Coordinates of C-alpha atoms and ligand atoms in Angstrom, one line a residue:
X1 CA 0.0 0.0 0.0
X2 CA 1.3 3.3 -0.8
X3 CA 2.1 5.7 1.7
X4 CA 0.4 9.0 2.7
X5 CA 1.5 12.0 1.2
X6 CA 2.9 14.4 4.1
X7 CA 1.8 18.2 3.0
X8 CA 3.3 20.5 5.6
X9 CA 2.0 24.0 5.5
X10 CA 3.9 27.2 7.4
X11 CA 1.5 30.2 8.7
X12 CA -2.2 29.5 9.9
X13 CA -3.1 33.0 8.0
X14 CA -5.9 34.0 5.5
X15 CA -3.5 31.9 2.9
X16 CA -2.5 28.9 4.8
X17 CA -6.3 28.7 6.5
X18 CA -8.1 28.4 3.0
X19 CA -5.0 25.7 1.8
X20 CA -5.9 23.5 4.7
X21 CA -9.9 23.8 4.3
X22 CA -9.1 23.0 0.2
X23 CA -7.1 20.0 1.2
X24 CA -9.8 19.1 3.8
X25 CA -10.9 15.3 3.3
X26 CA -8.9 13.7 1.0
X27 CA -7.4 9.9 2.2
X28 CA -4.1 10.2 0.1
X29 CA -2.5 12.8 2.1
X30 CA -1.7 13.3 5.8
X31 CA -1.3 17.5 6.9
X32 CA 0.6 19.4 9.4
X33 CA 0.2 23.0 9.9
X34 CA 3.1 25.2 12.0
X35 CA 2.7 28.6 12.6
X36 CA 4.3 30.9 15.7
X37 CA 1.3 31.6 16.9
X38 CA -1.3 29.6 18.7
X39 CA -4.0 31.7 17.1
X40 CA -5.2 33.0 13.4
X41 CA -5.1 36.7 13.6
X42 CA -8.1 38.4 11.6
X43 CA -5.8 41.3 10.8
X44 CA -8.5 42.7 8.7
X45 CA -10.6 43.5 11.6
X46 CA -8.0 44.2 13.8
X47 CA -9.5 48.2 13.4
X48 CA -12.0 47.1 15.5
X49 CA -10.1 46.1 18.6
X50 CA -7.9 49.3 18.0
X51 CA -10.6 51.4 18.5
X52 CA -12.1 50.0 21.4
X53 CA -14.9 48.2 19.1
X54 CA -14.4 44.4 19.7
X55 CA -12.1 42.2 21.9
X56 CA -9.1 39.8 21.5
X57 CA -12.4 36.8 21.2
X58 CA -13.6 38.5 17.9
X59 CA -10.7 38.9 16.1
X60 CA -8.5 35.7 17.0
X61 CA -9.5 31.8 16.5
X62 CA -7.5 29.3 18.3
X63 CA -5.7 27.4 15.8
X64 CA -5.3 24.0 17.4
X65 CA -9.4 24.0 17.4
X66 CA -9.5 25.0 14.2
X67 CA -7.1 22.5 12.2
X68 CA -9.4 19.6 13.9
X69 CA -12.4 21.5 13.0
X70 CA -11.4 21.9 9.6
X71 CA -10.6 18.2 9.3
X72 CA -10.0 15.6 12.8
X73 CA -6.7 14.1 11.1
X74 CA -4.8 17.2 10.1
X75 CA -2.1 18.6 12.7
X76 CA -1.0 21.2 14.4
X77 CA 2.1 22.0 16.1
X78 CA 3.5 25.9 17.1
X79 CA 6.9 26.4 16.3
X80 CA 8.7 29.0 14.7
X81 CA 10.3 27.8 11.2
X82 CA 14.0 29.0 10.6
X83 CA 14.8 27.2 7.8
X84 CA 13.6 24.8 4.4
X85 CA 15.5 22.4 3.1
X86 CA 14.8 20.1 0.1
X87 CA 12.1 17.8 2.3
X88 CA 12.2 18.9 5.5
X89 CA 11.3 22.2 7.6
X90 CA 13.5 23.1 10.6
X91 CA 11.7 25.3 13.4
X92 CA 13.3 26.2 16.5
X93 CA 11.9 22.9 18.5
X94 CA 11.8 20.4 15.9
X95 CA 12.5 19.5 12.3
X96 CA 10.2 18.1 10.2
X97 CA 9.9 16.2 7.0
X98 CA 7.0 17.0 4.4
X99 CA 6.4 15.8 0.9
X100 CA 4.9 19.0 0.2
X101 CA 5.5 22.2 1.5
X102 CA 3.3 25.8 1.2
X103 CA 5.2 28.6 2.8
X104 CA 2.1 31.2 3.7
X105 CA 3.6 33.2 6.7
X106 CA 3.1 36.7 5.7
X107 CA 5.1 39.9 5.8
X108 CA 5.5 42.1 8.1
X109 CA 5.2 46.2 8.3
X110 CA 7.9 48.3 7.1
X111 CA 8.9 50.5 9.6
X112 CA 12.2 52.5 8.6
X113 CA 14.5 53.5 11.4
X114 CA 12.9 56.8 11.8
X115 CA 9.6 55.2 12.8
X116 CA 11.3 53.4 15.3
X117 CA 9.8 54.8 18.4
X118 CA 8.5 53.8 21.6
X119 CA 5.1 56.3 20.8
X120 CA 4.4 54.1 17.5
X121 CA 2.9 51.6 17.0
X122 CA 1.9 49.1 13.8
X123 CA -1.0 46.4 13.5
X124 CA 0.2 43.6 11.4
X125 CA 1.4 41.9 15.0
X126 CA -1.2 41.1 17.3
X127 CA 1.0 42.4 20.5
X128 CA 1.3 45.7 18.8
X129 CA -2.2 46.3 17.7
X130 CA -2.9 45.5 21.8
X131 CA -0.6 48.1 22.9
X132 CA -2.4 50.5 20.5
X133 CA -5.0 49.6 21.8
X134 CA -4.5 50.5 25.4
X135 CA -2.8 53.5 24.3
X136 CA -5.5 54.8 22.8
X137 CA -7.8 53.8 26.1
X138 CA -5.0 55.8 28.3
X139 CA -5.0 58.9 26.4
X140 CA -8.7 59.1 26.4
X141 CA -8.6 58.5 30.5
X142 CA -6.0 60.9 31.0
X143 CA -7.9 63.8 29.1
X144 CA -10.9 62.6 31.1
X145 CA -9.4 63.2 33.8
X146 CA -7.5 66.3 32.7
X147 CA -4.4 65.4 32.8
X148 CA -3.8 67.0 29.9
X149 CA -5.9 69.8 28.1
X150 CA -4.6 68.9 24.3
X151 CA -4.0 65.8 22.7
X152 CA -2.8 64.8 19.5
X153 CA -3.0 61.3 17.7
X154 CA -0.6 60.3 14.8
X155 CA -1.7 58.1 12.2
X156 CA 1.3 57.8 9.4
X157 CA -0.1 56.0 6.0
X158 CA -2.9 56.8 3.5
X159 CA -3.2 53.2 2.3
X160 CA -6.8 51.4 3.5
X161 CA -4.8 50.5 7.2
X162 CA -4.0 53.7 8.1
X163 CA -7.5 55.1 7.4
X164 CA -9.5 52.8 8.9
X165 CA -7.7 52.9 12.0
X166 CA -7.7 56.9 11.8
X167 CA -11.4 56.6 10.9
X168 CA -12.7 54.1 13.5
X169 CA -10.5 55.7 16.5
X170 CA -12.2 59.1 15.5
X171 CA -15.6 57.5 15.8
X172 CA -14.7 56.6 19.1
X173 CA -14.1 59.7 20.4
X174 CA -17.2 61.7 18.2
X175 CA -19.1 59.7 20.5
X176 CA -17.6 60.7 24.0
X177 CA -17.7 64.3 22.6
X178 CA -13.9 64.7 22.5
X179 CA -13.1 64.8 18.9
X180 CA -12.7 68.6 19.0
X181 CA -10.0 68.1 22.1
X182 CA -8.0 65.1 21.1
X183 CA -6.6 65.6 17.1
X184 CA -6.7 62.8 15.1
X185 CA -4.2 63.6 11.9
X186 CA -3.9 61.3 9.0
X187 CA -0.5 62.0 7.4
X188 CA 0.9 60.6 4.1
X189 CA 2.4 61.4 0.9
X190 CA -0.3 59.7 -0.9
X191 CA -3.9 58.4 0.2
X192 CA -5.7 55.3 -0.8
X193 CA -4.5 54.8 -3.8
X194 CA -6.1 51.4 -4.3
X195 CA -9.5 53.3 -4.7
X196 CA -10.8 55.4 -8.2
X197 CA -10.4 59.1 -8.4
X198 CA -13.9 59.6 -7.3
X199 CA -14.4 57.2 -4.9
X200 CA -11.1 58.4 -3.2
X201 CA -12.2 61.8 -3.1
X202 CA -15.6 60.8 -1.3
X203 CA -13.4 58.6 1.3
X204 CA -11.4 61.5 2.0
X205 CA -14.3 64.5 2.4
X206 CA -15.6 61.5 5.4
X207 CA -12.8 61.5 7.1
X208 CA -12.7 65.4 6.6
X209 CA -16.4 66.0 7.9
X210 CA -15.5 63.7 11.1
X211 CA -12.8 66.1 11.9
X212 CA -9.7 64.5 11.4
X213 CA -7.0 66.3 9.6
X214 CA -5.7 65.6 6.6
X215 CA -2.1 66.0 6.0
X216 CA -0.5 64.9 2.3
X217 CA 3.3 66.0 3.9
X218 CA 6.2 63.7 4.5
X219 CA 7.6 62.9 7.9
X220 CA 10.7 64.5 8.2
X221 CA 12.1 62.3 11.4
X222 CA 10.5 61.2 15.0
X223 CA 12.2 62.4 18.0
X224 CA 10.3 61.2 21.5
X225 CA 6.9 62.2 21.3
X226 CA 7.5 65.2 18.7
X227 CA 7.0 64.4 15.0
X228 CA 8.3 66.7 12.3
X229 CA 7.0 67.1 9.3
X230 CA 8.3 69.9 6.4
X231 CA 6.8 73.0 8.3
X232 CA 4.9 71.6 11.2
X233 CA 5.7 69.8 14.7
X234 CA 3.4 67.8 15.9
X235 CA 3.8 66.9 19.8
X236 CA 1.9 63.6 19.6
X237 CA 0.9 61.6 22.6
X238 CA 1.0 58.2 20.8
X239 CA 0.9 57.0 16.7
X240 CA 0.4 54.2 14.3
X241 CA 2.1 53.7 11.4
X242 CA 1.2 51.9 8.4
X243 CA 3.4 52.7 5.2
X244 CA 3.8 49.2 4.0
X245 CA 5.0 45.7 4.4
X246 CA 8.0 43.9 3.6
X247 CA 9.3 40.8 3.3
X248 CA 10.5 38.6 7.1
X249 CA 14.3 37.7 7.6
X250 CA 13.1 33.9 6.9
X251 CA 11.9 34.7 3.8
X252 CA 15.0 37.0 3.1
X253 CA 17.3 33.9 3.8
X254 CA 15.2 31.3 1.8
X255 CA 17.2 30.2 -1.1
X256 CA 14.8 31.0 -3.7
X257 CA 14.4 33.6 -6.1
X258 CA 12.8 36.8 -4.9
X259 CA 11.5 40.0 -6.7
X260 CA 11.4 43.1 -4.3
X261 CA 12.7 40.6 -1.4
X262 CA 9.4 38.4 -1.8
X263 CA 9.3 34.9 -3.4
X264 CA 8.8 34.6 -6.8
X265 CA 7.0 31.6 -8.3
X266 CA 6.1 30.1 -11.2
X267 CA 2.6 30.2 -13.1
X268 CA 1.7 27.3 -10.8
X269 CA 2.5 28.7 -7.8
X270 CA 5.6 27.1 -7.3
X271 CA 8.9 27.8 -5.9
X272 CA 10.5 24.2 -6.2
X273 CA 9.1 20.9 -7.6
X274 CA 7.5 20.1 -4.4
X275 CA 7.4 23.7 -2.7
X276 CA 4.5 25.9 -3.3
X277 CA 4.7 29.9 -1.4
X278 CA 1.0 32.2 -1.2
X279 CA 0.1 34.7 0.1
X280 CA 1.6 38.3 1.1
X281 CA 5.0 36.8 1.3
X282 CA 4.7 36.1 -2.5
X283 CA 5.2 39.0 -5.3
X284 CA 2.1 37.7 -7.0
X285 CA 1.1 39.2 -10.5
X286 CA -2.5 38.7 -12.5
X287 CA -2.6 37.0 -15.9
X288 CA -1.8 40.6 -17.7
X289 CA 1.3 40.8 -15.8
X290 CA 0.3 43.7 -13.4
X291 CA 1.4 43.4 -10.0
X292 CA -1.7 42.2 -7.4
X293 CA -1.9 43.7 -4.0
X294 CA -1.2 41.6 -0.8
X295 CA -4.6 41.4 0.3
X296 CA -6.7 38.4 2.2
X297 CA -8.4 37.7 -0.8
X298 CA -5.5 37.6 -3.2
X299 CA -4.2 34.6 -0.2
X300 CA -7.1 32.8 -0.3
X301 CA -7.0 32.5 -4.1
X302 CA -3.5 31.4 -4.2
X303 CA -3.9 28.8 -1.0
X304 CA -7.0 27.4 -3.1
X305 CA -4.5 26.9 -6.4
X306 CA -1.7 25.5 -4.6
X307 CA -3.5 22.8 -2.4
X308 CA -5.4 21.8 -5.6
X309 CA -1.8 21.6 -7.7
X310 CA -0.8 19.7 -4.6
X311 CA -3.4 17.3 -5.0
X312 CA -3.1 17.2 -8.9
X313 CA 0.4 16.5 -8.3
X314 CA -0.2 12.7 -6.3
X315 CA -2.3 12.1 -8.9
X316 CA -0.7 13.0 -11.8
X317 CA -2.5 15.1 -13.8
X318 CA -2.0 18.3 -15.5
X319 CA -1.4 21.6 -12.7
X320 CA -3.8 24.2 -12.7
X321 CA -2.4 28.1 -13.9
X322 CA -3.2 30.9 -11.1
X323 CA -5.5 32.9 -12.2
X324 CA -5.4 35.4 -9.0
X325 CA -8.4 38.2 -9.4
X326 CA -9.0 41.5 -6.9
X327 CA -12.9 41.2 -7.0
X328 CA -13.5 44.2 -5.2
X329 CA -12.3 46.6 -1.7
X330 CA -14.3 47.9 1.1
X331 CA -12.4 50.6 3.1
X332 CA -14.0 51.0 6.4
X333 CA -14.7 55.2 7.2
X334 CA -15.7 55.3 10.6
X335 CA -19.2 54.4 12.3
X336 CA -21.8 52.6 10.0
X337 CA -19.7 54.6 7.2
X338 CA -17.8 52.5 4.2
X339 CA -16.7 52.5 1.1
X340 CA -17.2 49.1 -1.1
X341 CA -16.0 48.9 -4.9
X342 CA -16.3 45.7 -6.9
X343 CA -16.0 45.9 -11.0
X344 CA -19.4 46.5 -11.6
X345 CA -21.1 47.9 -8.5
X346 CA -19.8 50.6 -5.9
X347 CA -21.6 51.5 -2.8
X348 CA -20.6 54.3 0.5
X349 CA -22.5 54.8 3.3
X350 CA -24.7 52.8 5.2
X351 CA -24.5 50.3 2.4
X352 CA -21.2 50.1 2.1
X353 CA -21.0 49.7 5.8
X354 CA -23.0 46.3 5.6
X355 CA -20.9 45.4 2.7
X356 CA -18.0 45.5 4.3
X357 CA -19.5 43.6 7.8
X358 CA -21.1 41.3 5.3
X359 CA -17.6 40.1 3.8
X360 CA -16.0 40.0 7.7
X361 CA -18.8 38.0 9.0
X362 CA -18.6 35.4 6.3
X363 CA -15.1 34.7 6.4
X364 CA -15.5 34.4 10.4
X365 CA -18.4 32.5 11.1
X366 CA -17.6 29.5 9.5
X367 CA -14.2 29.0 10.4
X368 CA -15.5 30.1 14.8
X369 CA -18.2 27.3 13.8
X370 CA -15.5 25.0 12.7
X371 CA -13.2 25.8 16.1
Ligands
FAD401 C1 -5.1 46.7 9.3 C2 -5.2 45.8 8.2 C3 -6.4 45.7 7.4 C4 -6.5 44.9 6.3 N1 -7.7 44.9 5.6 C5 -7.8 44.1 4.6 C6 -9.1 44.0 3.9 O1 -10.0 44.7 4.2 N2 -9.2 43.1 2.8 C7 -8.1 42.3 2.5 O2 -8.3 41.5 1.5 N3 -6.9 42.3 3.1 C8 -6.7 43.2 4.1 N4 -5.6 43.2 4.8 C9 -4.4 42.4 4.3 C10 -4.5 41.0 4.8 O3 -4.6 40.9 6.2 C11 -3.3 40.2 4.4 O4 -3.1 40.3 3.0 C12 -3.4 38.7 4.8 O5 -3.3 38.6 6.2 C13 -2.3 37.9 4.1 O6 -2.5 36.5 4.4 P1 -1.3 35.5 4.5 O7 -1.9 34.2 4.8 O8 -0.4 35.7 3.4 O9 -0.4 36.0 5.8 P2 -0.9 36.3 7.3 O10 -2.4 36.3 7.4 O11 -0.1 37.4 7.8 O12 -0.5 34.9 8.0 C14 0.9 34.6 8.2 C15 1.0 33.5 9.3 O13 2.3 33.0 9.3 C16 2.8 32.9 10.6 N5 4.2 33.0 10.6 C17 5.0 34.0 10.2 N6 6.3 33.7 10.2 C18 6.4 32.5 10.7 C19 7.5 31.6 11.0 N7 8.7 32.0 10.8 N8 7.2 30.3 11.5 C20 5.9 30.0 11.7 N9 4.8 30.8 11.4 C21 5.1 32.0 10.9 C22 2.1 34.1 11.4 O14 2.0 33.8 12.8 C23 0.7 34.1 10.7 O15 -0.2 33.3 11.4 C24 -5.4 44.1 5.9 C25 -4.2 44.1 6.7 C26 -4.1 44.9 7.8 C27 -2.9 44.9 8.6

């Protein structure tokens, strides 16, 4: 009798989550998931928990639940992978050996020395997004109780991030009447540029009418809590920056070739005979060519193609060409406010609001039912 395939997948994110629920089932293979982390971070909705909206059980699903939710034989073990080799993984606890391998574990944010700063903070790691979190609880509470008279919030990036924490933290304080007292200012060179002219310019006169400030400047350096920009200091009392992602030192040190620092693969999604990568930590490109965001649904596709060339693999037949699409954004603006754009549709407001929940709630459900 042959033996079971081992498929080994690295990262329990959006792209490694939607690889194991693809391979769900099947009798010819046996899988193992690692990932650092004991938990799948919904980093799309981690705006919420930023801004006081939801708590760590709405935006985190224990991944040892999951993985036996999704299907009772797959695995799960934490450990922190170091290094690949042709069939086997080493982490720092253990090495293990896989027949297949997806590497799906992400970027993280790009934070230049100058944004290295005890006041700043980014969202892409959990621990981060919870000190932000009671930052942003702590400055409310010492203006409360009038500690201090002024208060200013920094919010560095225009890209969907950086405004939807800017937006939802101002929402938060419209309603305990302190927007007027404690600043939020949104400060890039450029701002969502993801969005058409028109729709960008409606995001924009939101965030506007809710009071925060818009600042298209660059940030000249960070010094303590002062932040300079071309002809303006701004004495902040904490700040969140969100000006991109780039690649982790594992995927830096992986001997494969890279474009921009991030793995490039072939058509099928391969970066070796038997080693497929998804995901953000992938520089993924549509069929024209063009360059495709790194986005949860742009992980999802690409997990769904390389468990199913995976599986076409064992059985021999013909691989399947990734055909990765962007079917559409929602940008959340604060409130019951959004802005949701799909190819032939595009709704703000209210709508766009329930949009947007609609798409978080049916990626979440399922997979809490499941844990
Ligand atoms: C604030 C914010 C809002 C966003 N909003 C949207 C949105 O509205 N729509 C959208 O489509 N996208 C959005 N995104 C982008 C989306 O979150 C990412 O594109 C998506 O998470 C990428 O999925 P992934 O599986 O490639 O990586 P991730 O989801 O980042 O998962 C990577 C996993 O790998 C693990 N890992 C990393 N290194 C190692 C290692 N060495 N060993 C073991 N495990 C490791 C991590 O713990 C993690 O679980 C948003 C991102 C942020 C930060």
């Amino acid at each position: 009798m042959n033996r079971k395939k081992r498929v080994v997948i690295l990262g329990g994110g959006y792209g490694g989550i939607k690889t194991l629920e693809t391979l769900a089932d099947n009798e010819s293979i046996e899988v193992t998931l690692i990932d650092k982390n004991r938990y799948h971070y919904l980093q799309t909705e981690s705006y919420n928990l930023v801004a006081l909206k939801s708590s760590l059980d709405d935006i985190i699903i224990p991944l040892d639940t999951l993985v036996k939710g999704i299907d009772k034989n797959f695995c799960f073990i934490q450990d922190e992978v170091v290094k690949v080799d042709t069939h086997t993984v080493t982490c720092k606890e253990g090495e293990y050996f896989f027949d297949y391998l997806i590497i799906a574990v992400g970027v993280k944010t790009l934070l230049p020395s100058i944004f290295r700063n005890e006041h700043l903070f980014e969202v892409k790691n959990l621990s981060n997004a919870l000190h932000l979190k009671h930052s942003f609880e702590d400055t409310i509470v010492k203006h409360l109780k009038k500690e201090k008279t002024h208060t200013n919030i920094v919010v560095v990036g225009g890209g969907s991030s950086g405004v939807e924490i800017a937006a939802e933290m101002q929402n938060y304080l419209l309603k305990l009447n302190l927007a007027q007292e404690i600043q939020i200012s949104l400060i890039a060179d450029a701002f969502l540029g993801e969005l058409d002219e028109d729709s960008r310019k409606k995001a924009l006169q939101t965030l506007q009418n809710s009071g925060i400030r818009i600042l298209q400047k660059m940030v000249q350096k960070v010094e303590g809590n002062n932040l300079y920009l071309e002809d303006e200091l701004i004495a902040f009392d904490f700040g969140v920056v969100a000006i991109g992602l780039e690649a982790s030192e594992f995927i830096k040190n992986l001997g494969f070739e890279k474009e921009k620092n991030f793995l490039k693969v072939d058509e099928y999604l391969r970066v070796d005979e038997h080693i497929f990568a998804i995901g953000d930590c992938v520089f993924l490109k549509d069929k024209r060519g063009e360059t495709l965001p790194q986005t949860a649904q742009t992980a999802e596709q690409s997990g769904v193609i390389a468990a199913k060339n995976i599986l076409r693999t064992i059985q021999q037949k013909p691989l399947i060409k990734a055909n990765i699409k962007i079917y559409g954004l929602a940008i959340a603006l604060g409130g019951k406010f959004a802005i949701a754009t799909a190819s032939f549709v595009k709704v703000d407001g209210i709508l766009g609001y329930l949009g947007k929940k609609a798409i978080e709630q049916f990626y979440k459900i399922p997979l809490k039912l499941k844990s």
